[in-house]
Coordinates of C-alpha atoms in Angstrom, one line a residue:
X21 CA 0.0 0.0 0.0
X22 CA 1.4 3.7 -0.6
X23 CA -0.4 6.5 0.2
X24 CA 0.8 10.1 -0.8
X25 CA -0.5 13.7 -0.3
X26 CA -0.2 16.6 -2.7
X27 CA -1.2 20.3 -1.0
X28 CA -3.2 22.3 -3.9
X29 CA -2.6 25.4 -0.7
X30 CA -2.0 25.9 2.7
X31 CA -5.6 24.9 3.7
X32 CA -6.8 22.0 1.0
X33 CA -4.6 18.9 0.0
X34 CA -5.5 15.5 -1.8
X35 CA -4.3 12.7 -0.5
X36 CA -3.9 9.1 -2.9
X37 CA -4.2 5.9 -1.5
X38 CA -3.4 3.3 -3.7
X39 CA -4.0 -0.3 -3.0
X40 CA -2.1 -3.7 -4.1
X41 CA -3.5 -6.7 -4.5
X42 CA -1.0 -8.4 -1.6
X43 CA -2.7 -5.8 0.6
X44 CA -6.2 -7.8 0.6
X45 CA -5.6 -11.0 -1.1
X46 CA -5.0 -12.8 1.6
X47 CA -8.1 -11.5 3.9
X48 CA -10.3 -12.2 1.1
X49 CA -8.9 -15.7 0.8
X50 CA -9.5 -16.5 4.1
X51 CA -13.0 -14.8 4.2
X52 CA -14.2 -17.0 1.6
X53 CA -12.9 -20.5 3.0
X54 CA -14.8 -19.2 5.7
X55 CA -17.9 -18.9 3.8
X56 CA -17.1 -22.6 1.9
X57 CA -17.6 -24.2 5.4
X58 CA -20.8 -22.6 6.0
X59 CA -22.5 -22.0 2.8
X60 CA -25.8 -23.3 2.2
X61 CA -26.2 -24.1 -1.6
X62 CA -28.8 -26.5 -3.3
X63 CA -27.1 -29.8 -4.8
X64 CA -24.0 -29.6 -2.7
X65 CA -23.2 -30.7 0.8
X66 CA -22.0 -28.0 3.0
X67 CA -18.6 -27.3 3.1
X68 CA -18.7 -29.1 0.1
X69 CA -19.5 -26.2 -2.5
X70 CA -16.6 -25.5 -5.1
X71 CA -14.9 -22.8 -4.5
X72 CA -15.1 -21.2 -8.0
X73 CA -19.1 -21.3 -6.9
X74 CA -18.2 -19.4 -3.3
X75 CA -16.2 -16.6 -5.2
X76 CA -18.4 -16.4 -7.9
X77 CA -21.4 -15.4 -5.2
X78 CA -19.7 -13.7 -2.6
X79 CA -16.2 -12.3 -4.1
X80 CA -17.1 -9.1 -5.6
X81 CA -19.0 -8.2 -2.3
X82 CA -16.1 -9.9 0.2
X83 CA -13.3 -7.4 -2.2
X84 CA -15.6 -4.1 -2.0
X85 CA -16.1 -4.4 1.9
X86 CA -12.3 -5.7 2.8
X87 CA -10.8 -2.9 0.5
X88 CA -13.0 0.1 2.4
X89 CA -11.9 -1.5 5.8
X90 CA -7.9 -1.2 4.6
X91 CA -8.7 2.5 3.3
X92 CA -10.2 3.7 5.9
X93 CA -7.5 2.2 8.7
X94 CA -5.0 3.2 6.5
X95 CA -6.3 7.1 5.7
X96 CA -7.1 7.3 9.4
X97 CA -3.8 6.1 10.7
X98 CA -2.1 8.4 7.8
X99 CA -3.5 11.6 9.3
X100 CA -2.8 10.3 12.7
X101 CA 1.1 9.8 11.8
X102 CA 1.6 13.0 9.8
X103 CA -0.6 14.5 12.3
X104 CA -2.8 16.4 10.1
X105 CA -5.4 18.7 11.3
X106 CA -7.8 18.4 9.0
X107 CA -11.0 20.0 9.3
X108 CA -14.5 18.3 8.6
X109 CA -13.9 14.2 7.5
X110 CA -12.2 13.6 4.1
X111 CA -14.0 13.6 1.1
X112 CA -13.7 10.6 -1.7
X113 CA -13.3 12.2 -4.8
X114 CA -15.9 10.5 -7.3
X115 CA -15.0 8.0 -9.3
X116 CA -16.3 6.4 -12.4
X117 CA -17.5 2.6 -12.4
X118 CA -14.5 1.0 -10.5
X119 CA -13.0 -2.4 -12.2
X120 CA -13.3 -4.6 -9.2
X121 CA -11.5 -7.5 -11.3
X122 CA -7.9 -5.5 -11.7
X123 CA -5.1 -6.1 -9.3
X124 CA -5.1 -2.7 -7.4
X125 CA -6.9 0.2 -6.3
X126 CA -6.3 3.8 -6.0
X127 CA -8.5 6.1 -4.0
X128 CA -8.2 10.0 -4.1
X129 CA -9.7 12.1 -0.7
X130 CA -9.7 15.6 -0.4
X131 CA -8.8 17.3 2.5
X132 CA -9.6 20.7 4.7
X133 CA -6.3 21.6 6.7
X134 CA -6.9 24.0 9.6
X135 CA -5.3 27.3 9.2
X136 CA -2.0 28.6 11.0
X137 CA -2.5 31.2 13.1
X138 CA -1.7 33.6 16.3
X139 CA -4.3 34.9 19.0
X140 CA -3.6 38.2 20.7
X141 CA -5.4 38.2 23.5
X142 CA -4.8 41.9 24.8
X143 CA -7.1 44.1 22.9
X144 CA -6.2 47.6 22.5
X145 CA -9.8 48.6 24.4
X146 CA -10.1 47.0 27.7
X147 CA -13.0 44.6 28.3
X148 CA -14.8 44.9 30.9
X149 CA -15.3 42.7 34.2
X150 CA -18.2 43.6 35.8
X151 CA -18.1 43.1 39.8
X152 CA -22.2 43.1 40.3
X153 CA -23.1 44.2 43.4
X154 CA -26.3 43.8 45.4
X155 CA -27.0 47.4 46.8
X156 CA -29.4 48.6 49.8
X157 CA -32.1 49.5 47.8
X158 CA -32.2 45.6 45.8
X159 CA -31.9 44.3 49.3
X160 CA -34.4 46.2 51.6
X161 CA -37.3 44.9 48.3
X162 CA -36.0 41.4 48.8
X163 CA -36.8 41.4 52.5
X164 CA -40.1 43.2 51.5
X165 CA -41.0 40.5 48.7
X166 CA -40.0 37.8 51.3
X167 CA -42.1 39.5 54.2
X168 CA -45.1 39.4 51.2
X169 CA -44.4 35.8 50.7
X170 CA -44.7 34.9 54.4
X171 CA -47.5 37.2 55.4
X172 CA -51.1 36.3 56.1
X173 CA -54.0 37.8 53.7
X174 CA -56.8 40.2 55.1
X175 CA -59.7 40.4 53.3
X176 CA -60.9 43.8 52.2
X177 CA -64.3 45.6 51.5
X178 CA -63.0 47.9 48.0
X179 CA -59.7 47.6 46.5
X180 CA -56.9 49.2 47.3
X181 CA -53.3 50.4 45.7
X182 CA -51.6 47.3 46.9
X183 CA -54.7 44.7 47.2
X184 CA -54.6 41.8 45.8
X185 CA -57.5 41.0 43.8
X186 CA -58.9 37.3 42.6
X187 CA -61.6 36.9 39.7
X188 CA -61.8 36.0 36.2
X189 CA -61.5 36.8 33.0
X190 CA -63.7 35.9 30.2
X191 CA -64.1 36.7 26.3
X192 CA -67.0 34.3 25.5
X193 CA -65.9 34.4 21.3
X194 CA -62.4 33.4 22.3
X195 CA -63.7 30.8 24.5
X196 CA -61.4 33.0 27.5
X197 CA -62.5 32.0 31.3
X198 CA -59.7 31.9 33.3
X199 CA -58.9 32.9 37.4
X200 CA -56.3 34.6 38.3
X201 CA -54.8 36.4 41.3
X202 CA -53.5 40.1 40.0
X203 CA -51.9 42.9 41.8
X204 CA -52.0 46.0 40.3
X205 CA -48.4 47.3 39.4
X206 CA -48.5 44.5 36.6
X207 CA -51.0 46.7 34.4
X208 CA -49.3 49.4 31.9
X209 CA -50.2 52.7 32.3
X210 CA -52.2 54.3 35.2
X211 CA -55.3 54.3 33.4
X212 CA -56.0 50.3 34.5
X213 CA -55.3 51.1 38.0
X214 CA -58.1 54.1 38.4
X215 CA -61.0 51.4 36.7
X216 CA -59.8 49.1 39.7
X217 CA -59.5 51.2 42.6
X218 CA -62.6 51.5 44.7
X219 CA -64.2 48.7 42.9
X220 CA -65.9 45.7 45.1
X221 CA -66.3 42.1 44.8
X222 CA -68.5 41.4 42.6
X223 CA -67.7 43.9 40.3
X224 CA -67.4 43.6 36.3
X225 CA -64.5 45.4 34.0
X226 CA -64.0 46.0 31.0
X227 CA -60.4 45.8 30.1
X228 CA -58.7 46.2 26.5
X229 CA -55.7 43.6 26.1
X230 CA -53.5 45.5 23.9
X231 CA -51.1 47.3 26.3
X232 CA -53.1 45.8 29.5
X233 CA -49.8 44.2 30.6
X234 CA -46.2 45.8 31.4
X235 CA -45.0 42.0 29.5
X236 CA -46.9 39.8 27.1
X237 CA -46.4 36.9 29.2
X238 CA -48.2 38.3 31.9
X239 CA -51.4 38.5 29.8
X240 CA -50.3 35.3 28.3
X241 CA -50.9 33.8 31.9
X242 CA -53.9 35.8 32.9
X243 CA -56.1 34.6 29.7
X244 CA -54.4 31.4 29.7
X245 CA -53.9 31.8 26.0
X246 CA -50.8 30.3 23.5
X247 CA -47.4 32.2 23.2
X248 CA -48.2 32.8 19.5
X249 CA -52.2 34.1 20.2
X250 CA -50.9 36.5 22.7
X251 CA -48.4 38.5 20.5
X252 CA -50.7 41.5 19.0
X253 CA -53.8 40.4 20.5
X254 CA -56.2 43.4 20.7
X255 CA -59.6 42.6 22.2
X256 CA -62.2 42.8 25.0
X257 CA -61.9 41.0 28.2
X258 CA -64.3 41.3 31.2
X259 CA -62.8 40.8 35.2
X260 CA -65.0 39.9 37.5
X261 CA -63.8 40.5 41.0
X262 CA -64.6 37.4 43.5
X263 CA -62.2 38.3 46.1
X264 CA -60.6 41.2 47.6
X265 CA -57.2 40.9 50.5
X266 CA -54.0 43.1 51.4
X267 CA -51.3 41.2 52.6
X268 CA -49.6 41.7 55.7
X269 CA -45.9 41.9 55.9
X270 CA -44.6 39.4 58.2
X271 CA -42.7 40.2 61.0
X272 CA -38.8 39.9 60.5
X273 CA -38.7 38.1 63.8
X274 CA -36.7 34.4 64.7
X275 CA -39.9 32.4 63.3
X276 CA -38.8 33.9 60.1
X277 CA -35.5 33.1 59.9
X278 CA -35.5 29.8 61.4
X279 CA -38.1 29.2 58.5
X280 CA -35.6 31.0 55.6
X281 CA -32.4 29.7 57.2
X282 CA -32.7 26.8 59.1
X283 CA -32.8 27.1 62.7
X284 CA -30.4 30.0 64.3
X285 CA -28.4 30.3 61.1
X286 CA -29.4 33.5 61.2
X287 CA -30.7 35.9 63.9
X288 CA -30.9 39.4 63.4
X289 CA -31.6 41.8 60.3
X290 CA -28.2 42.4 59.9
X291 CA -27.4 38.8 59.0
X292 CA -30.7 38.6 57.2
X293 CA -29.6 41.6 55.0
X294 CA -26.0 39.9 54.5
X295 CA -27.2 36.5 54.0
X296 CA -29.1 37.9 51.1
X297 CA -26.6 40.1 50.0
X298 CA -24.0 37.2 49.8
X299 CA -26.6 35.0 47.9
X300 CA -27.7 37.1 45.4
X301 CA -23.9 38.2 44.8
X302 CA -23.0 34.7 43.9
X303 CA -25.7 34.5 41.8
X304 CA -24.4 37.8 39.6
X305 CA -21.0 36.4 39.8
X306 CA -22.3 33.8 37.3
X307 CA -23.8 36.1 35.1
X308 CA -21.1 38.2 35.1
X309 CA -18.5 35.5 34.6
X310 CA -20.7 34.7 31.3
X311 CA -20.8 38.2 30.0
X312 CA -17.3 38.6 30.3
X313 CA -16.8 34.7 28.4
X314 CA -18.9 36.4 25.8
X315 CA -17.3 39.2 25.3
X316 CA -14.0 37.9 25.3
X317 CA -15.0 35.2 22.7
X318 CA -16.7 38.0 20.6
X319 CA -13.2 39.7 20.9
X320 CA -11.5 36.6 19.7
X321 CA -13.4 35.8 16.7
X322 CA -13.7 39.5 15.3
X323 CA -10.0 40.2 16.0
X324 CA -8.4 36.5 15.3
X325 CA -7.5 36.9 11.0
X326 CA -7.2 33.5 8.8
X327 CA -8.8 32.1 6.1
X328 CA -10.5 28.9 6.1
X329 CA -11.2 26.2 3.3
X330 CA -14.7 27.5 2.9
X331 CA -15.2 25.7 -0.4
X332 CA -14.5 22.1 0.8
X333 CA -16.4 23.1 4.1
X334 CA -19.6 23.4 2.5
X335 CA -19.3 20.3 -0.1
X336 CA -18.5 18.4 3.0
X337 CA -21.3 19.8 4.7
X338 CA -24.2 18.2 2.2
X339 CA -23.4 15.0 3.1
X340 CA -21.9 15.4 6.9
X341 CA -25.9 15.7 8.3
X342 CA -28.4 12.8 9.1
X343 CA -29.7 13.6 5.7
X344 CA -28.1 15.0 3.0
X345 CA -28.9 18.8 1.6
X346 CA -27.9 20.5 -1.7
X347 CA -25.6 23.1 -2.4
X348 CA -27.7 26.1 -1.2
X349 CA -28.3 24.8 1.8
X350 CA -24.9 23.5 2.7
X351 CA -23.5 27.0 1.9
X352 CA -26.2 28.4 4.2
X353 CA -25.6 26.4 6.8
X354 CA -22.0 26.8 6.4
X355 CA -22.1 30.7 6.8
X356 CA -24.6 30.1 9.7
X357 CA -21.8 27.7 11.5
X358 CA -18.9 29.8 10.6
X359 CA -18.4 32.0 13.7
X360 CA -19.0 28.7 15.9
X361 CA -15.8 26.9 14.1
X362 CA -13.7 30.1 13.9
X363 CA -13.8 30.1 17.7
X364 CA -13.6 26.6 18.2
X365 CA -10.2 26.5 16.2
X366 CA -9.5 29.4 18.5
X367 CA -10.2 28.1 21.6
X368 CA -8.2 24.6 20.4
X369 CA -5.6 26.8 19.8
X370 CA -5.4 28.7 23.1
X371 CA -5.8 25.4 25.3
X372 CA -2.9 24.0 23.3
X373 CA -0.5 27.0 23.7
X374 CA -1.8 27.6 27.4
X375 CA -1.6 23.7 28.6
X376 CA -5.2 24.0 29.9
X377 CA -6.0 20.8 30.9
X378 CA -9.6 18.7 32.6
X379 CA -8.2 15.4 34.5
X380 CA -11.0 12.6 36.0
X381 CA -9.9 14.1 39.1
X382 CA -11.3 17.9 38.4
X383 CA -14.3 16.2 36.8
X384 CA -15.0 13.8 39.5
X385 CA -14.0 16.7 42.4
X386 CA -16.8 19.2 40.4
X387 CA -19.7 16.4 40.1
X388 CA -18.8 15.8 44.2
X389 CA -19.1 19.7 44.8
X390 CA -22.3 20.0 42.8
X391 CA -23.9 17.4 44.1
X392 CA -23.0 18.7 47.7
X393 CA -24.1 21.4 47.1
X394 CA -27.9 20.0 46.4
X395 CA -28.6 17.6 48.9
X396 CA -27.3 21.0 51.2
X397 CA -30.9 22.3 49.3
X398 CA -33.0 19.4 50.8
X399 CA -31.1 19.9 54.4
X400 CA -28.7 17.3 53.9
X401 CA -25.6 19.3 54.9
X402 CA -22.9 16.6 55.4
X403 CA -22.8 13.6 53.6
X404 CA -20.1 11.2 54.0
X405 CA -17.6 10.6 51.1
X406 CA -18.8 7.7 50.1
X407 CA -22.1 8.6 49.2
X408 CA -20.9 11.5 47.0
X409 CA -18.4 9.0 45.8
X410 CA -20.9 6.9 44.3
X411 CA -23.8 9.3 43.3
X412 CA -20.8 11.1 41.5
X413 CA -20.2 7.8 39.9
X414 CA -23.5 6.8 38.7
X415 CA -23.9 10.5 37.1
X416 CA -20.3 10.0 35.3
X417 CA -21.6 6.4 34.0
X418 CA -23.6 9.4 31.9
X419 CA -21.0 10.0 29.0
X420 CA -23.2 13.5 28.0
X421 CA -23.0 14.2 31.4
X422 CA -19.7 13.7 31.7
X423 CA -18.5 15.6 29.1
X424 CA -20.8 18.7 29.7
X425 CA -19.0 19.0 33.4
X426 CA -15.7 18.6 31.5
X427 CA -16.3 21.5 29.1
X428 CA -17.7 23.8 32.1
X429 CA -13.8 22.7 33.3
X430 CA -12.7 24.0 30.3
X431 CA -14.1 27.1 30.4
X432 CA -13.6 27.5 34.1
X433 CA -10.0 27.1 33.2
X434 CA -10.1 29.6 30.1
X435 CA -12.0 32.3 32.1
X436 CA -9.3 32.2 34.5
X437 CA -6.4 32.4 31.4
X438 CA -8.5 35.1 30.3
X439 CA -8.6 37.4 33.7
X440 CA -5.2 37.1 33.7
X441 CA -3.3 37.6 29.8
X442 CA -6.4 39.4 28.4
X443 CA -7.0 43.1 29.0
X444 CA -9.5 43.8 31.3
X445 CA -10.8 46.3 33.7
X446 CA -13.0 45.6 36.4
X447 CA -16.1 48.1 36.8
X448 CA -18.2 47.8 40.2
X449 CA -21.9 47.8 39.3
X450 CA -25.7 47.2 40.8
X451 CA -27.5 44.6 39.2
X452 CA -30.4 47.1 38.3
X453 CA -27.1 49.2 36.4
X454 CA -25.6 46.2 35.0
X455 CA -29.0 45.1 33.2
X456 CA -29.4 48.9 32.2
X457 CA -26.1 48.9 30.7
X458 CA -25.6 45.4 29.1
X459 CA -29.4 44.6 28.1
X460 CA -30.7 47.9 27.5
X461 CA -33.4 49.7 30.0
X462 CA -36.6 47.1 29.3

């Protein structure tokens, strides 16, 4: 067997594979004895059967499927060797009707190489880290929202500013009768509010639905109505009031905290006020990690030049799906996936030149921390090693599992790279500002 490459350029190459007939002879030999003993043919005894008769059936067949084992082993320990990194699979260059009954074979494959390139990871414009913080003001309407939750109802006569009001909704030609339990800072506009206040059980109103609701998915929820219905939906609704109450706040006493906490993990409304501080704050670090993974990425692929082998990428992409698509499609889907790759060959690149590596141990040590941390959720605070040993095991018998806690590793591990060689300034922040800033004021 000899196999040779030619590059056409830096990013596409053919390689030949050309195949003698000592390289299968043999194999196909022995194949066919194999069949001789077992064949089954009418008028001969089995294992009896001539072999002219045994190559005559099987041969062709045996030949075609022992040639493609020995070209594909061979072209995958070829790329292996020279180690090629070759993007996409090769593609078999067609070939008219092969003569099965000559002595050799040769096989052409094209092949996408992955470009050479550098990453620069400190931008001229700093990035920005954002430090979310959870101020006073979030705070004190977290302790009012949990006082809300924990209160008791009182029932009222009319309908207040802060009541909360039960009834229903109906629209007998959309078929609408649905109860809800509304307060009224989820209307839009102050209009809603006036036609509520004062009003008493029993009470019918007329309410249009475009604009009722500050979000769509509130009025989604009210009528009980389809995402797709409630987009643009401009009609009539009645509510008829059944119930009127105003909630109580609950006292921010022991009760409550032992209730929140567990018992005396907290005590005062100081350690209330930094419990929830510290909670929330873990929960912005998160979102400010990913920001930050984003932009950084989006910094990557917009400022990291090289060409790619965009022609063989999309002829390898009609056939590379479940089901195979024509040429418009594949070159749609091709500039749809092309960001994705660009920073995947980045990101290869920088855990190559940064030695950023995910052992068993850091994937077995993070499934034993997360799943610490949620039997801590259902009160079981100190499990022995053993049983996170073997939950840990029985979730890493999952290979999808596995592998999605090895690629949070990864870019765990590339976050880090990134705080420290990448160009970044670190701007303190409220949550309410950070949304402001990075989502726009919705």
């Amino acid at each position: 067997m000899n196999i040779t490459r030619e590059n056409v350029d830096a990013l596409n190459a053919v390689v030949k594979v050309d195949i003698a007939k000592e390289d299968y002879s043999d194999k196909v030999e022995k194949i066919l004895a194999d069949y001789r003993k077992t064949a089954n043919i009418p008028g001969f005894r089995k294992g009896h059967v001539p072999m002219g008769m045994v190559k005559k059936q099987y041969g062709k067949a045996v030949l075609v499927d022992e040639v493609n084992k020995l070209l594909q082993d061979a072209l995958n320990k070829y790329l292996t060797e020279e180690k090629l990194d070759v993007l996409g699979q090769p593609l078999p260059k067609p070939q008219d009707d092969i003569n099965w009954d000559a002595d050799g074979f040769s096989f052409e494959f094209e092949l996408g190489l992955a470009p050479e390139f550098e990453v620069e990871l400190k931008s001229k414009k700093a990035i920005t880290q954002y430090n979310i913080v959870a101020d006073d003001k979030m705070i004190d309407e977290q302790i009012e929202r949990i006082q809300k939750q924990y209160g008791k109802l009182v029932s009222q006569d009319i309908v207040e500013k802060n009541s909360e009001i039960t009834g229903v909704y109906r629209n007998e030609e959309r078929e609408i009768e649905n109860t809800v339990t509304l307060t009224l800072d989820k209307f839009k506009g102050k209009a809603t509010e006036k036609q509520f206040i004062g009003a008493k059980s029993g009470d019918v109103i007329a309410l249009q639905t475009k604009g009722l609701y500050n979000d769509d998915h509130d009025l989604m929820h009210a009528l009980k109505v389809d995402h797709d219905t409630v987009h643009g939906l401009d009609i009539e609704v009645t509510f008829t009031i059944s119930e009127i109450n105003k909630r109580e706040l609950a006292d921010l006493d022991q009760e409550l905290f032992d209730k929140l906490f567990g018992k005396d993990a907290v005590t005062s409304v100081t350690e209330l006020k930094g419990k929830i501080k510290e909670d929330a704050e873990k929960q912005f670090a998160q979102q400010a990690e990913q920001k930050l993974l984003n932009d950084v990425t989006e910094y990557l692929v917009d400022n990291t030049k090289f060409d790619l082998p965009a022609e063989f990428l999309t002829k390898w992409m009609q056939t590379a799906g479940e089901k195979e698509i024509d040429a418009q499609q594949a070159k749609e889907e091709y500039e749809k996936s092309e960001k994705s790759l660009r920073y995947q060959l980045i990101e290869g690149k920088l855990i190559a030149d940064n030695n950023i590596q995910v052992t068993m141990d850091d994937i077995k040590g993070h499934a034993r921390e997360m799943i610490k941390g949620q039997m801590a959720q259902f009160g079981q605070m100190n499990p022995s090693d053993k049983e996170l040993d073997d939950i840990a095991a029985r979730v890493l018998s999952n290979q999808e599992e596995a592998r999605r806690i090895s690629e949070q590793l990864v870019s765990q591990k590339l976050l880090a790279m990134y705080k420290e060689k990448a160009n970044i300034k670190v701007k303190e922040i409220t949550y309410e500002n950070f949304v402001k800033e990075v989502y726009g004021d919705k």
